[in-house]
Amino acid sequence: MTHPQTTAFTAGESGDWRILSCTVVTGPALAAAPRLAVTLSSAAPEGVWTLAGIASNTRYATRAEADALAGRQEGLGRPAATRAALIPIRKSAAWWALAQDERRAVFEERSHHTAIGMDYLPQVARRLHHCRDLGGPFDFLTWFEYAPADAEAFEHMVARLRATEEWRYVEAEVDLRLERV
Protein backbone atom coordinates (compact mmCIF):
# COMPACT_ATOMS: atom_id res chain seq x y z
CA MET A 1 0.00 0.00 0.00
CA THR A 2 1.38 3.41 -0.99
CA HIS A 3 0.96 6.21 1.51
CA PRO A 4 0.45 9.79 0.38
CA GLN A 5 3.59 11.91 0.46
CA THR A 6 3.88 15.02 2.58
CA THR A 7 4.51 18.30 0.79
CA ALA A 8 6.22 21.03 2.79
CA PHE A 9 5.95 24.72 1.94
CA THR A 10 8.82 26.56 3.65
CA ALA A 11 9.21 30.33 3.64
CA GLY A 12 12.75 31.58 4.06
CA GLU A 13 15.81 32.82 2.22
CA SER A 14 15.82 30.12 -0.45
CA GLY A 15 13.39 28.34 -2.73
CA ASP A 16 12.25 28.23 -6.33
CA TRP A 17 9.43 30.71 -5.74
CA ARG A 18 9.80 34.43 -4.98
CA ILE A 19 7.05 35.64 -2.63
CA LEU A 20 5.46 38.65 -4.33
CA SER A 21 2.85 39.26 -1.64
CA CYS A 22 1.49 37.73 1.54
CA THR A 23 -1.97 39.05 2.38
CA VAL A 24 -4.08 38.13 5.39
CA VAL A 25 -7.67 37.64 4.26
CA THR A 26 -8.87 36.69 7.74
CA GLY A 27 -7.19 35.38 10.89
CA PRO A 28 -3.52 35.51 11.89
CA ALA A 29 -0.65 36.49 9.61
CA LEU A 30 2.34 34.46 8.49
CA ALA A 31 5.81 35.94 9.01
CA ALA A 32 7.34 37.65 6.00
CA ALA A 33 10.03 35.97 3.92
CA PRO A 34 11.45 36.50 0.41
CA ARG A 35 11.23 32.93 -0.96
CA LEU A 36 9.19 29.75 -0.76
CA ALA A 37 10.59 26.24 -1.12
CA VAL A 38 8.20 23.42 -2.01
CA THR A 39 9.54 19.99 -1.09
CA LEU A 40 8.00 16.54 -1.35
CA SER A 41 9.15 15.37 2.02
CA SER A 42 8.47 15.79 5.69
CA ALA A 43 12.14 16.85 6.05
CA ALA A 44 11.67 20.47 4.99
CA PRO A 45 14.53 22.96 4.85
CA GLU A 46 14.88 25.43 7.70
CA GLY A 47 12.95 28.63 7.30
CA VAL A 48 10.77 31.30 8.87
CA TRP A 49 7.78 28.94 8.78
CA THR A 50 6.81 25.61 7.26
CA LEU A 51 3.32 24.42 6.42
CA ALA A 52 2.91 20.75 5.53
CA GLY A 53 0.05 18.85 3.96
CA ILE A 54 -0.85 15.67 2.15
CA ALA A 55 -2.43 15.44 -1.29
CA SER A 56 -4.97 12.84 -0.26
CA ASN A 57 -8.01 11.21 -1.77
CA THR A 58 -10.68 13.41 -3.34
CA ARG A 59 -13.46 14.48 -1.00
CA TYR A 60 -16.89 16.02 -1.69
CA ALA A 61 -16.70 15.29 -5.44
CA THR A 62 -18.98 12.86 -7.23
CA ARG A 63 -17.47 10.38 -9.70
CA ALA A 64 -18.72 12.51 -12.62
CA GLU A 65 -17.11 15.64 -11.13
CA ALA A 66 -13.83 13.85 -10.39
CA ASP A 67 -13.72 12.45 -13.94
CA ALA A 68 -14.49 15.88 -15.44
CA LEU A 69 -11.72 17.49 -13.37
CA ALA A 70 -9.23 14.78 -14.34
CA GLY A 71 -10.14 15.23 -18.00
CA ARG A 72 -9.48 18.98 -18.02
CA GLN A 73 -6.83 19.52 -15.33
CA GLU A 74 -3.26 19.93 -16.50
CA GLY A 75 -0.37 19.01 -14.27
CA LEU A 76 1.71 21.23 -12.07
CA GLY A 77 5.17 22.31 -13.17
CA ARG A 78 4.23 23.43 -16.68
CA PRO A 79 7.03 25.65 -18.07
CA ALA A 80 4.62 28.54 -18.87
CA ALA A 81 3.09 28.46 -15.37
CA THR A 82 5.56 30.83 -13.73
CA ARG A 83 3.02 32.27 -11.29
CA ALA A 84 1.58 30.48 -8.29
CA ALA A 85 -0.55 31.02 -5.23
CA LEU A 86 -0.44 29.27 -1.89
CA ILE A 87 -3.63 29.89 0.05
CA PRO A 88 -3.73 28.20 3.46
CA ILE A 89 -7.25 27.97 4.91
CA ARG A 90 -8.72 26.97 8.26
CA LYS A 91 -12.45 26.37 8.54
CA SER A 92 -14.53 26.95 11.66
CA ALA A 93 -15.71 24.42 14.23
CA ALA A 94 -19.20 24.92 12.76
CA TRP A 95 -17.93 23.52 9.42
CA TRP A 96 -16.42 20.45 11.04
CA ALA A 97 -19.59 19.90 13.10
CA LEU A 98 -21.51 19.37 9.85
CA ALA A 99 -21.95 15.82 8.60
CA GLN A 100 -20.20 14.85 5.34
CA ASP A 101 -23.40 15.22 3.29
CA GLU A 102 -24.07 18.65 4.85
CA ARG A 103 -20.54 19.83 3.96
CA ARG A 104 -21.02 18.50 0.42
CA ALA A 105 -24.29 20.45 0.14
CA VAL A 106 -22.55 23.70 1.14
CA PHE A 107 -19.39 22.97 -0.87
CA GLU A 108 -20.93 22.04 -4.19
CA GLU A 109 -24.70 22.09 -4.28
CA ARG A 110 -24.95 25.67 -2.96
CA SER A 111 -21.45 27.14 -3.41
CA HIS A 112 -20.61 25.31 -6.67
CA HIS A 113 -16.92 25.06 -5.70
CA THR A 114 -16.01 22.38 -8.26
CA ALA A 115 -18.09 24.00 -10.99
CA ILE A 116 -16.37 27.35 -10.43
CA GLY A 117 -12.95 25.71 -10.59
CA MET A 118 -13.88 23.92 -13.83
CA ASP A 119 -14.45 27.31 -15.48
CA TYR A 120 -10.70 28.02 -15.15
CA LEU A 121 -9.28 24.70 -16.36
CA PRO A 122 -6.87 23.99 -17.89
CA GLN A 123 -5.35 27.49 -17.42
CA VAL A 124 -5.11 27.15 -13.64
CA ALA A 125 -3.60 23.94 -12.29
CA ARG A 126 -4.30 23.16 -8.66
CA ARG A 127 -3.59 20.69 -5.90
CA LEU A 128 -5.22 20.56 -2.50
CA HIS A 129 -3.14 19.48 0.48
CA HIS A 130 -4.97 18.30 3.61
CA CYS A 131 -3.36 19.22 6.90
CA ARG A 132 -6.11 19.36 9.54
CA ASP A 133 -4.96 16.12 11.14
CA LEU A 134 -1.27 17.10 11.10
CA GLY A 135 -1.62 19.63 13.91
CA GLY A 136 -0.72 22.78 11.98
CA PRO A 137 -2.53 26.11 12.00
CA PHE A 138 -4.56 25.38 8.82
CA ASP A 139 -6.89 22.66 7.54
CA PHE A 140 -6.02 22.98 3.84
CA LEU A 141 -3.13 24.27 1.78
CA THR A 142 -4.38 25.19 -1.68
CA TRP A 143 -1.68 25.41 -4.35
CA PHE A 144 -2.30 26.91 -7.78
CA GLU A 145 -0.02 27.43 -10.79
CA TYR A 146 -0.79 29.52 -13.87
CA ALA A 147 0.84 31.56 -16.62
CA PRO A 148 1.13 35.34 -16.16
CA ALA A 149 -1.41 35.77 -18.98
CA ASP A 150 -3.95 33.87 -16.82
CA ALA A 151 -3.45 35.97 -13.67
CA GLU A 152 -6.66 37.96 -14.21
CA ALA A 153 -8.67 34.75 -14.66
CA PHE A 154 -7.15 33.38 -11.45
CA GLU A 155 -8.15 36.54 -9.55
CA HIS A 156 -11.68 36.22 -10.88
CA MET A 157 -11.87 32.57 -9.79
CA VAL A 158 -10.68 33.40 -6.27
CA ALA A 159 -13.17 36.27 -5.97
CA ARG A 160 -16.03 34.00 -7.06
CA LEU A 161 -15.06 31.33 -4.52
CA ARG A 162 -14.74 33.85 -1.68
CA ALA A 163 -18.25 35.13 -2.43
CA THR A 164 -19.85 31.71 -1.79
CA GLU A 165 -21.64 30.33 1.27
CA GLU A 166 -18.69 27.99 1.83
CA TRP A 167 -16.42 30.96 2.66
CA ARG A 168 -18.65 31.91 5.61
CA TYR A 169 -17.00 28.94 7.33
CA VAL A 170 -13.42 30.17 6.72
CA GLU A 171 -11.90 31.60 9.90
CA ALA A 172 -8.28 31.87 8.75
CA GLU A 173 -6.94 32.51 5.27
CA VAL A 174 -3.64 33.88 4.01
CA ASP A 175 -3.03 34.54 0.33
CA LEU A 176 0.55 34.24 -0.93
CA ARG A 177 1.32 35.15 -4.55
CA LEU A 178 4.51 33.80 -6.05
CA GLU A 179 6.73 33.90 -9.11
CA ARG A 180 9.07 31.12 -10.19
CA VAL A 181 12.71 32.22 -10.16
mmCIF file with all atom_site columns, C-alpha atoms in Angstrom:
data_model
loop_
_atom_site.group_PDB
_atom_site.id
_atom_site.type_symbol
_atom_site.label_atom_id
_atom_site.label_alt_id
_atom_site.label_comp_id
_atom_site.label_asym_id
_atom_site.label_entity_id
_atom_site.label_seq_id
_atom_site.pdbx_PDB_ins_code
_atom_site.Cartn_x
_atom_site.Cartn_y
_atom_site.Cartn_z
_atom_site.occupancy
_atom_site.B_iso_or_equiv
_atom_site.pdbx_formal_charge
_atom_site.auth_seq_id
_atom_site.auth_comp_id
_atom_site.auth_asym_id
_atom_site.auth_atom_id
_atom_site.pdbx_PDB_model_num
ATOM 1   C CA . MET A 1 1   ? 0.000   0.000  0.000   1.00 0.00 ? 1   MET A CA 1
ATOM 2   C CA . THR A 1 2   ? 1.383   3.411  -0.993  1.00 0.00 ? 2   THR A CA 1
ATOM 3   C CA . HIS A 1 3   ? 0.965   6.211  1.510   1.00 0.00 ? 3   HIS A CA 1
ATOM 4   C CA . PRO A 1 4   ? 0.449   9.794  0.384   1.00 0.00 ? 4   PRO A CA 1
ATOM 5   C CA . GLN A 1 5   ? 3.588   11.908 0.459   1.00 0.00 ? 5   GLN A CA 1
ATOM 6   C CA . THR A 1 6   ? 3.877   15.017 2.584   1.00 0.00 ? 6   THR A CA 1
ATOM 7   C CA . THR A 1 7   ? 4.505   18.297 0.787   1.00 0.00 ? 7   THR A CA 1
ATOM 8   C CA . ALA A 1 8   ? 6.223   21.028 2.788   1.00 0.00 ? 8   ALA A CA 1
ATOM 9   C CA . PHE A 1 9   ? 5.947   24.716 1.943   1.00 0.00 ? 9   PHE A CA 1
ATOM 10  C CA . THR A 1 10  ? 8.816   26.556 3.651   1.00 0.00 ? 10  THR A CA 1
ATOM 11  C CA . ALA A 1 11  ? 9.211   30.330 3.640   1.00 0.00 ? 11  ALA A CA 1
ATOM 12  C CA . GLY A 1 12  ? 12.754  31.584 4.063   1.00 0.00 ? 12  GLY A CA 1
ATOM 13  C CA . GLU A 1 13  ? 15.811  32.821 2.220   1.00 0.00 ? 13  GLU A CA 1
ATOM 14  C CA . SER A 1 14  ? 15.823  30.116 -0.446  1.00 0.00 ? 14  SER A CA 1
ATOM 15  C CA . GLY A 1 15  ? 13.391  28.342 -2.726  1.00 0.00 ? 15  GLY A CA 1
ATOM 16  C CA . ASP A 1 16  ? 12.253  28.232 -6.332  1.00 0.00 ? 16  ASP A CA 1
ATOM 17  C CA . TRP A 1 17  ? 9.428   30.709 -5.738  1.00 0.00 ? 17  TRP A CA 1
ATOM 18  C CA . ARG A 1 18  ? 9.798   34.434 -4.980  1.00 0.00 ? 18  ARG A CA 1
ATOM 19  C CA . ILE A 1 19  ? 7.051   35.643 -2.633  1.00 0.00 ? 19  ILE A CA 1
ATOM 20  C CA . LEU A 1 20  ? 5.463   38.653 -4.331  1.00 0.00 ? 20  LEU A CA 1
ATOM 21  C CA . SER A 1 21  ? 2.848   39.264 -1.639  1.00 0.00 ? 21  SER A CA 1
ATOM 22  C CA . CYS A 1 22  ? 1.495   37.732 1.538   1.00 0.00 ? 22  CYS A CA 1
ATOM 23  C CA . THR A 1 23  ? -1.973  39.055 2.384   1.00 0.00 ? 23  THR A CA 1
ATOM 24  C CA . VAL A 1 24  ? -4.078  38.132 5.392   1.00 0.00 ? 24  VAL A CA 1
ATOM 25  C CA . VAL A 1 25  ? -7.668  37.639 4.261   1.00 0.00 ? 25  VAL A CA 1
ATOM 26  C CA . THR A 1 26  ? -8.866  36.689 7.736   1.00 0.00 ? 26  THR A CA 1
ATOM 27  C CA . GLY A 1 27  ? -7.193  35.381 10.889  1.00 0.00 ? 27  GLY A CA 1
ATOM 28  C CA . PRO A 1 28  ? -3.518  35.515 11.888  1.00 0.00 ? 28  PRO A CA 1
ATOM 29  C CA . ALA A 1 29  ? -0.647  36.490 9.605   1.00 0.00 ? 29  ALA A CA 1
ATOM 30  C CA . LEU A 1 30  ? 2.344   34.465 8.491   1.00 0.00 ? 30  LEU A CA 1
ATOM 31  C CA . ALA A 1 31  ? 5.808   35.943 9.010   1.00 0.00 ? 31  ALA A CA 1
ATOM 32  C CA . ALA A 1 32  ? 7.339   37.653 5.997   1.00 0.00 ? 32  ALA A CA 1
ATOM 33  C CA . ALA A 1 33  ? 10.026  35.972 3.919   1.00 0.00 ? 33  ALA A CA 1
ATOM 34  C CA . PRO A 1 34  ? 11.449  36.502 0.411   1.00 0.00 ? 34  PRO A CA 1
ATOM 35  C CA . ARG A 1 35  ? 11.231  32.930 -0.962  1.00 0.00 ? 35  ARG A CA 1
ATOM 36  C CA . LEU A 1 36  ? 9.192   29.752 -0.759  1.00 0.00 ? 36  LEU A CA 1
ATOM 37  C CA . ALA A 1 37  ? 10.592  26.241 -1.119  1.00 0.00 ? 37  ALA A CA 1
ATOM 38  C CA . VAL A 1 38  ? 8.203   23.417 -2.006  1.00 0.00 ? 38  VAL A CA 1
ATOM 39  C CA . THR A 1 39  ? 9.544   19.987 -1.094  1.00 0.00 ? 39  THR A CA 1
ATOM 40  C CA . LEU A 1 40  ? 8.004   16.537 -1.352  1.00 0.00 ? 40  LEU A CA 1
ATOM 41  C CA . SER A 1 41  ? 9.151   15.372 2.019   1.00 0.00 ? 41  SER A CA 1
ATOM 42  C CA . SER A 1 42  ? 8.473   15.786 5.691   1.00 0.00 ? 42  SER A CA 1
ATOM 43  C CA . ALA A 1 43  ? 12.143  16.851 6.046   1.00 0.00 ? 43  ALA A CA 1
ATOM 44  C CA . ALA A 1 44  ? 11.671  20.468 4.990   1.00 0.00 ? 44  ALA A CA 1
ATOM 45  C CA . PRO A 1 45  ? 14.531  22.962 4.848   1.00 0.00 ? 45  PRO A CA 1
ATOM 46  C CA . GLU A 1 46  ? 14.875  25.434 7.704   1.00 0.00 ? 46  GLU A CA 1
ATOM 47  C CA . GLY A 1 47  ? 12.947  28.630 7.297   1.00 0.00 ? 47  GLY A CA 1
ATOM 48  C CA . VAL A 1 48  ? 10.773  31.298 8.867   1.00 0.00 ? 48  VAL A CA 1
ATOM 49  C CA . TRP A 1 49  ? 7.778   28.943 8.779   1.00 0.00 ? 49  TRP A CA 1
ATOM 50  C CA . THR A 1 50  ? 6.810   25.610 7.258   1.00 0.00 ? 50  THR A CA 1
ATOM 51  C CA . LEU A 1 51  ? 3.321   24.419 6.416   1.00 0.00 ? 51  LEU A CA 1
ATOM 52  C CA . ALA A 1 52  ? 2.914   20.746 5.526   1.00 0.00 ? 52  ALA A CA 1
ATOM 53  C CA . GLY A 1 53  ? 0.051   18.851 3.959   1.00 0.00 ? 53  GLY A CA 1
ATOM 54  C CA . ILE A 1 54  ? -0.847  15.666 2.151   1.00 0.00 ? 54  ILE A CA 1
ATOM 55  C CA . ALA A 1 55  ? -2.430  15.440 -1.290  1.00 0.00 ? 55  ALA A CA 1
ATOM 56  C CA . SER A 1 56  ? -4.971  12.844 -0.260  1.00 0.00 ? 56  SER A CA 1
ATOM 57  C CA . ASN A 1 57  ? -8.012  11.210 -1.774  1.00 0.00 ? 57  ASN A CA 1
ATOM 58  C CA . THR A 1 58  ? -10.680 13.411 -3.343  1.00 0.00 ? 58  THR A CA 1
ATOM 59  C CA . ARG A 1 59  ? -13.457 14.477 -1.004  1.00 0.00 ? 59  ARG A CA 1
ATOM 60  C CA . TYR A 1 60  ? -16.888 16.018 -1.690  1.00 0.00 ? 60  TYR A CA 1
ATOM 61  C CA . ALA A 1 61  ? -16.700 15.291 -5.443  1.00 0.00 ? 61  ALA A CA 1
ATOM 62  C CA . THR A 1 62  ? -18.980 12.863 -7.230  1.00 0.00 ? 62  THR A CA 1
ATOM 63  C CA . ARG A 1 63  ? -17.468 10.376 -9.702  1.00 0.00 ? 63  ARG A CA 1
ATOM 64  C CA . ALA A 1 64  ? -18.717 12.506 -12.621 1.00 0.00 ? 64  ALA A CA 1
ATOM 65  C CA . GLU A 1 65  ? -17.111 15.644 -11.126 1.00 0.00 ? 65  GLU A CA 1
ATOM 66  C CA . ALA A 1 66  ? -13.832 13.848 -10.390 1.00 0.00 ? 66  ALA A CA 1
ATOM 67  C CA . ASP A 1 67  ? -13.720 12.455 -13.943 1.00 0.00 ? 67  ASP A CA 1
ATOM 68  C CA . ALA A 1 68  ? -14.485 15.879 -15.444 1.00 0.00 ? 68  ALA A CA 1
ATOM 69  C CA . LEU A 1 69  ? -11.722 17.488 -13.371 1.00 0.00 ? 69  LEU A CA 1
ATOM 70  C CA . ALA A 1 70  ? -9.228  14.779 -14.336 1.00 0.00 ? 70  ALA A CA 1
ATOM 71  C CA . GLY A 1 71  ? -10.144 15.226 -17.999 1.00 0.00 ? 71  GLY A CA 1
ATOM 72  C CA . ARG A 1 72  ? -9.484  18.983 -18.022 1.00 0.00 ? 72  ARG A CA 1
ATOM 73  C CA . GLN A 1 73  ? -6.835  19.515 -15.328 1.00 0.00 ? 73  GLN A CA 1
ATOM 74  C CA . GLU A 1 74  ? -3.264  19.928 -16.502 1.00 0.00 ? 74  GLU A CA 1
ATOM 75  C CA . GLY A 1 75  ? -0.372  19.014 -14.275 1.00 0.00 ? 75  GLY A CA 1
ATOM 76  C CA . LEU A 1 76  ? 1.712   21.225 -12.067 1.00 0.00 ? 76  LEU A CA 1
ATOM 77  C CA . GLY A 1 77  ? 5.173   22.306 -13.170 1.00 0.00 ? 77  GLY A CA 1
ATOM 78  C CA . ARG A 1 78  ? 4.235   23.426 -16.681 1.00 0.00 ? 78  ARG A CA 1
ATOM 79  C CA . PRO A 1 79  ? 7.026   25.655 -18.073 1.00 0.00 ? 79  PRO A CA 1
ATOM 80  C CA . ALA A 1 80  ? 4.618   28.539 -18.868 1.00 0.00 ? 80  ALA A CA 1
ATOM 81  C CA . ALA A 1 81  ? 3.090   28.461 -15.369 1.00 0.00 ? 81  ALA A CA 1
ATOM 82  C CA . THR A 1 82  ? 5.558   30.827 -13.728 1.00 0.00 ? 82  THR A CA 1
ATOM 83  C CA . ARG A 1 83  ? 3.018   32.266 -11.286 1.00 0.00 ? 83  ARG A CA 1
ATOM 84  C CA . ALA A 1 84  ? 1.578   30.480 -8.286  1.00 0.00 ? 84  ALA A CA 1
ATOM 85  C CA . ALA A 1 85  ? -0.554  31.025 -5.229  1.00 0.00 ? 85  ALA A CA 1
ATOM 86  C CA . LEU A 1 86  ? -0.436  29.271 -1.891  1.00 0.00 ? 86  LEU A CA 1
ATOM 87  C CA . ILE A 1 87  ? -3.631  29.894 0.053   1.00 0.00 ? 87  ILE A CA 1
ATOM 88  C CA . PRO A 1 88  ? -3.730  28.204 3.463   1.00 0.00 ? 88  PRO A CA 1
ATOM 89  C CA . ILE A 1 89  ? -7.247  27.974 4.911   1.00 0.00 ? 89  ILE A CA 1
ATOM 90  C CA . ARG A 1 90  ? -8.723  26.966 8.256   1.00 0.00 ? 90  ARG A CA 1
ATOM 91  C CA . LYS A 1 91  ? -12.446 26.369 8.543   1.00 0.00 ? 91  LYS A CA 1
ATOM 92  C CA . SER A 1 92  ? -14.527 26.954 11.656  1.00 0.00 ? 92  SER A CA 1
ATOM 93  C CA . ALA A 1 93  ? -15.709 24.422 14.226  1.00 0.00 ? 93  ALA A CA 1
ATOM 94  C CA . ALA A 1 94  ? -19.203 24.917 12.756  1.00 0.00 ? 94  ALA A CA 1
ATOM 95  C CA . TRP A 1 95  ? -17.928 23.523 9.424   1.00 0.00 ? 95  TRP A CA 1
ATOM 96  C CA . TRP A 1 96  ? -16.423 20.454 11.042  1.00 0.00 ? 96  TRP A CA 1
ATOM 97  C CA . ALA A 1 97  ? -19.592 19.896 13.101  1.00 0.00 ? 97  ALA A CA 1
ATOM 98  C CA . LEU A 1 98  ? -21.509 19.368 9.846   1.00 0.00 ? 98  LEU A CA 1
ATOM 99  C CA . ALA A 1 99  ? -21.946 15.816 8.603   1.00 0.00 ? 99  ALA A CA 1
ATOM 100 C CA . GLN A 1 100 ? -20.199 14.846 5.343   1.00 0.00 ? 100 GLN A CA 1
ATOM 101 C CA . ASP A 1 101 ? -23.400 15.224 3.295   1.00 0.00 ? 101 ASP A CA 1
ATOM 102 C CA . GLU A 1 102 ? -24.066 18.649 4.847   1.00 0.00 ? 102 GLU A CA 1
ATOM 103 C CA . ARG A 1 103 ? -20.537 19.828 3.960   1.00 0.00 ? 103 ARG A CA 1
ATOM 104 C CA . ARG A 1 104 ? -21.022 18.498 0.420   1.00 0.00 ? 104 ARG A CA 1
ATOM 105 C CA . ALA A 1 105 ? -24.290 20.448 0.141   1.00 0.00 ? 105 ALA A CA 1
ATOM 106 C CA . VAL A 1 106 ? -22.551 23.701 1.140   1.00 0.00 ? 106 VAL A CA 1
ATOM 107 C CA . PHE A 1 107 ? -19.389 22.969 -0.868  1.00 0.00 ? 107 PHE A CA 1
ATOM 108 C CA . GLU A 1 108 ? -20.929 22.043 -4.187  1.00 0.00 ? 108 GLU A CA 1
ATOM 109 C CA . GLU A 1 109 ? -24.701 22.087 -4.276  1.00 0.00 ? 109 GLU A CA 1
ATOM 110 C CA . ARG A 1 110 ? -24.950 25.666 -2.959  1.00 0.00 ? 110 ARG A CA 1
ATOM 111 C CA . SER A 1 111 ? -21.452 27.139 -3.407  1.00 0.00 ? 111 SER A CA 1
ATOM 112 C CA . HIS A 1 112 ? -20.609 25.313 -6.666  1.00 0.00 ? 112 HIS A CA 1
ATOM 113 C CA . HIS A 1 113 ? -16.921 25.056 -5.699  1.00 0.00 ? 113 HIS A CA 1
ATOM 114 C CA . THR A 1 114 ? -16.013 22.381 -8.257  1.00 0.00 ? 114 THR A CA 1
ATOM 115 C CA . ALA A 1 115 ? -18.095 23.997 -10.988 1.00 0.00 ? 115 ALA A CA 1
ATOM 116 C CA . ILE A 1 116 ? -16.373 27.354 -10.427 1.00 0.00 ? 116 ILE A CA 1
ATOM 117 C CA . GLY A 1 117 ? -12.954 25.713 -10.590 1.00 0.00 ? 117 GLY A CA 1
ATOM 118 C CA . MET A 1 118 ? -13.881 23.922 -13.829 1.00 0.00 ? 118 MET A CA 1
ATOM 119 C CA . ASP A 1 119 ? -14.446 27.307 -15.480 1.00 0.00 ? 119 ASP A CA 1
ATOM 120 C CA . TYR A 1 120 ? -10.705 28.016 -15.147 1.00 0.00 ? 120 TYR A CA 1
ATOM 121 C CA . LEU A 1 121 ? -9.283  24.704 -16.357 1.00 0.00 ? 121 LEU A CA 1
ATOM 122 C CA . PRO A 1 122 ? -6.868  23.989 -17.892 1.00 0.00 ? 122 PRO A CA 1
ATOM 123 C CA . GLN A 1 123 ? -5.348  27.490 -17.423 1.00 0.00 ? 123 GLN A CA 1
ATOM 124 C CA . VAL A 1 124 ? -5.112  27.153 -13.640 1.00 0.00 ? 124 VAL A CA 1
ATOM 125 C CA . ALA A 1 125 ? -3.603  23.941 -12.291 1.00 0.00 ? 125 ALA A CA 1
ATOM 126 C CA . ARG A 1 126 ? -4.298  23.160 -8.658  1.00 0.00 ? 126 ARG A CA 1
ATOM 127 C CA . ARG A 1 127 ? -3.586  20.694 -5.901  1.00 0.00 ? 127 ARG A CA 1
ATOM 128 C CA . LEU A 1 128 ? -5.223  20.557 -2.501  1.00 0.00 ? 128 LEU A CA 1
ATOM 129 C CA . HIS A 1 129 ? -3.143  19.478 0.481   1.00 0.00 ? 129 HIS A CA 1
ATOM 130 C CA . HIS A 1 130 ? -4.974  18.300 3.605   1.00 0.00 ? 130 HIS A CA 1
ATOM 131 C CA . CYS A 1 131 ? -3.356  19.220 6.902   1.00 0.00 ? 131 CYS A CA 1
ATOM 132 C CA . ARG A 1 132 ? -6.114  19.363 9.540   1.00 0.00 ? 132 ARG A CA 1
ATOM 133 C CA . ASP A 1 133 ? -4.956  16.124 11.145  1.00 0.00 ? 133 ASP A CA 1
ATOM 134 C CA . LEU A 1 134 ? -1.266  17.103 11.099  1.00 0.00 ? 134 LEU A CA 1
ATOM 135 C CA . GLY A 1 135 ? -1.619  19.630 13.915  1.00 0.00 ? 135 GLY A CA 1
ATOM 136 C CA . GLY A 1 136 ? -0.724  22.783 11.984  1.00 0.00 ? 136 GLY A CA 1
ATOM 137 C CA . PRO A 1 137 ? -2.534  26.107 11.999  1.00 0.00 ? 137 PRO A CA 1
ATOM 138 C CA . PHE A 1 138 ? -4.557  25.377 8.819   1.00 0.00 ? 138 PHE A CA 1
ATOM 139 C CA . ASP A 1 139 ? -6.888  22.660 7.536   1.00 0.00 ? 139 ASP A CA 1
ATOM 140 C CA . PHE A 1 140 ? -6.025  22.980 3.844   1.00 0.00 ? 140 PHE A CA 1
ATOM 141 C CA . LEU A 1 141 ? -3.131  24.274 1.777   1.00 0.00 ? 141 LEU A CA 1
ATOM 142 C CA . THR A 1 142 ? -4.376  25.186 -1.682  1.00 0.00 ? 142 THR A CA 1
ATOM 143 C CA . TRP A 1 143 ? -1.680  25.406 -4.346  1.00 0.00 ? 143 TRP A CA 1
ATOM 144 C CA . PHE A 1 144 ? -2.299  26.910 -7.781  1.00 0.00 ? 144 PHE A CA 1
ATOM 145 C CA . GLU A 1 145 ? -0.015  27.432 -10.786 1.00 0.00 ? 145 GLU A CA 1
ATOM 146 C CA . TYR A 1 146 ? -0.788  29.521 -13.868 1.00 0.00 ? 146 TYR A CA 1
ATOM 147 C CA . ALA A 1 147 ? 0.844   31.560 -16.621 1.00 0.00 ? 147 ALA A CA 1
ATOM 148 C CA . PRO A 1 148 ? 1.128   35.337 -16.155 1.00 0.00 ? 148 PRO A CA 1
ATOM 149 C CA . ALA A 1 149 ? -1.410  35.768 -18.977 1.00 0.00 ? 149 ALA A CA 1
ATOM 150 C CA . ASP A 1 150 ? -3.949  33.871 -16.824 1.00 0.00 ? 150 ASP A CA 1
ATOM 151 C CA . ALA A 1 151 ? -3.450  35.972 -13.669 1.00 0.00 ? 151 ALA A CA 1
ATOM 152 C CA . GLU A 1 152 ? -6.659  37.957 -14.211 1.00 0.00 ? 152 GLU A CA 1
ATOM 153 C CA . ALA A 1 153 ? -8.673  34.746 -14.662 1.00 0.00 ? 153 ALA A CA 1
ATOM 154 C CA . PHE A 1 154 ? -7.149  33.384 -11.450 1.00 0.00 ? 154 PHE A CA 1
ATOM 155 C CA . GLU A 1 155 ? -8.146  36.543 -9.546  1.00 0.00 ? 155 GLU A CA 1
ATOM 156 C CA . HIS A 1 156 ? -11.676 36.218 -10.881 1.00 0.00 ? 156 HIS A CA 1
ATOM 157 C CA . MET A 1 157 ? -11.874 32.571 -9.792  1.00 0.00 ? 157 MET A CA 1
ATOM 158 C CA . VAL A 1 158 ? -10.684 33.398 -6.269  1.00 0.00 ? 158 VAL A CA 1
ATOM 159 C CA . ALA A 1 159 ? -13.175 36.265 -5.969  1.00 0.00 ? 159 ALA A CA 1
ATOM 160 C CA . ARG A 1 160 ? -16.028 34.000 -7.063  1.00 0.00 ? 160 ARG A CA 1
ATOM 161 C CA . LEU A 1 161 ? -15.057 31.331 -4.525  1.00 0.00 ? 161 LEU A CA 1
ATOM 162 C CA . ARG A 1 162 ? -14.742 33.849 -1.681  1.00 0.00 ? 162 ARG A CA 1
ATOM 163 C CA . ALA A 1 163 ? -18.253 35.130 -2.432  1.00 0.00 ? 163 ALA A CA 1
ATOM 164 C CA . THR A 1 164 ? -19.850 31.715 -1.786  1.00 0.00 ? 164 THR A CA 1
ATOM 165 C CA . GLU A 1 165 ? -21.639 30.333 1.270   1.00 0.00 ? 165 GLU A CA 1
ATOM 166 C CA . GLU A 1 166 ? -18.688 27.995 1.829   1.00 0.00 ? 166 GLU A CA 1
ATOM 167 C CA . TRP A 1 167 ? -16.421 30.955 2.665   1.00 0.00 ? 167 TRP A CA 1
ATOM 168 C CA . ARG A 1 168 ? -18.650 31.913 5.610   1.00 0.00 ? 168 ARG A CA 1
ATOM 169 C CA . TYR A 1 169 ? -16.997 28.938 7.333   1.00 0.00 ? 169 TYR A CA 1
ATOM 170 C CA . VAL A 1 170 ? -13.420 30.172 6.725   1.00 0.00 ? 170 VAL A CA 1
ATOM 171 C CA . GLU A 1 171 ? -11.897 31.596 9.905   1.00 0.00 ? 171 GLU A CA 1
ATOM 172 C CA . ALA A 1 172 ? -8.277  31.872 8.754   1.00 0.00 ? 172 ALA A CA 1
ATOM 173 C CA . GLU A 1 173 ? -6.940  32.512 5.267   1.00 0.00 ? 173 GLU A CA 1
ATOM 174 C CA . VAL A 1 174 ? -3.640  33.877 4.014   1.00 0.00 ? 174 VAL A CA 1
ATOM 175 C CA . ASP A 1 175 ? -3.032  34.542 0.329   1.00 0.00 ? 175 ASP A CA 1
ATOM 176 C CA . LEU A 1 176 ? 0.551   34.242 -0.927  1.00 0.00 ? 176 LEU A CA 1
ATOM 177 C CA . ARG A 1 177 ? 1.319   35.146 -4.554  1.00 0.00 ? 177 ARG A CA 1
ATOM 178 C CA . LEU A 1 178 ? 4.511   33.798 -6.052  1.00 0.00 ? 178 LEU A CA 1
ATOM 179 C CA . GLU A 1 179 ? 6.726   33.901 -9.106  1.00 0.00 ? 179 GLU A CA 1
ATOM 180 C CA . ARG A 1 180 ? 9.071   31.115 -10.194 1.00 0.00 ? 180 ARG A CA 1
ATOM 181 C CA . VAL A 1 181 ? 12.713  32.222 -10.160 1.00 0.00 ? 181 VAL A CA 1
#
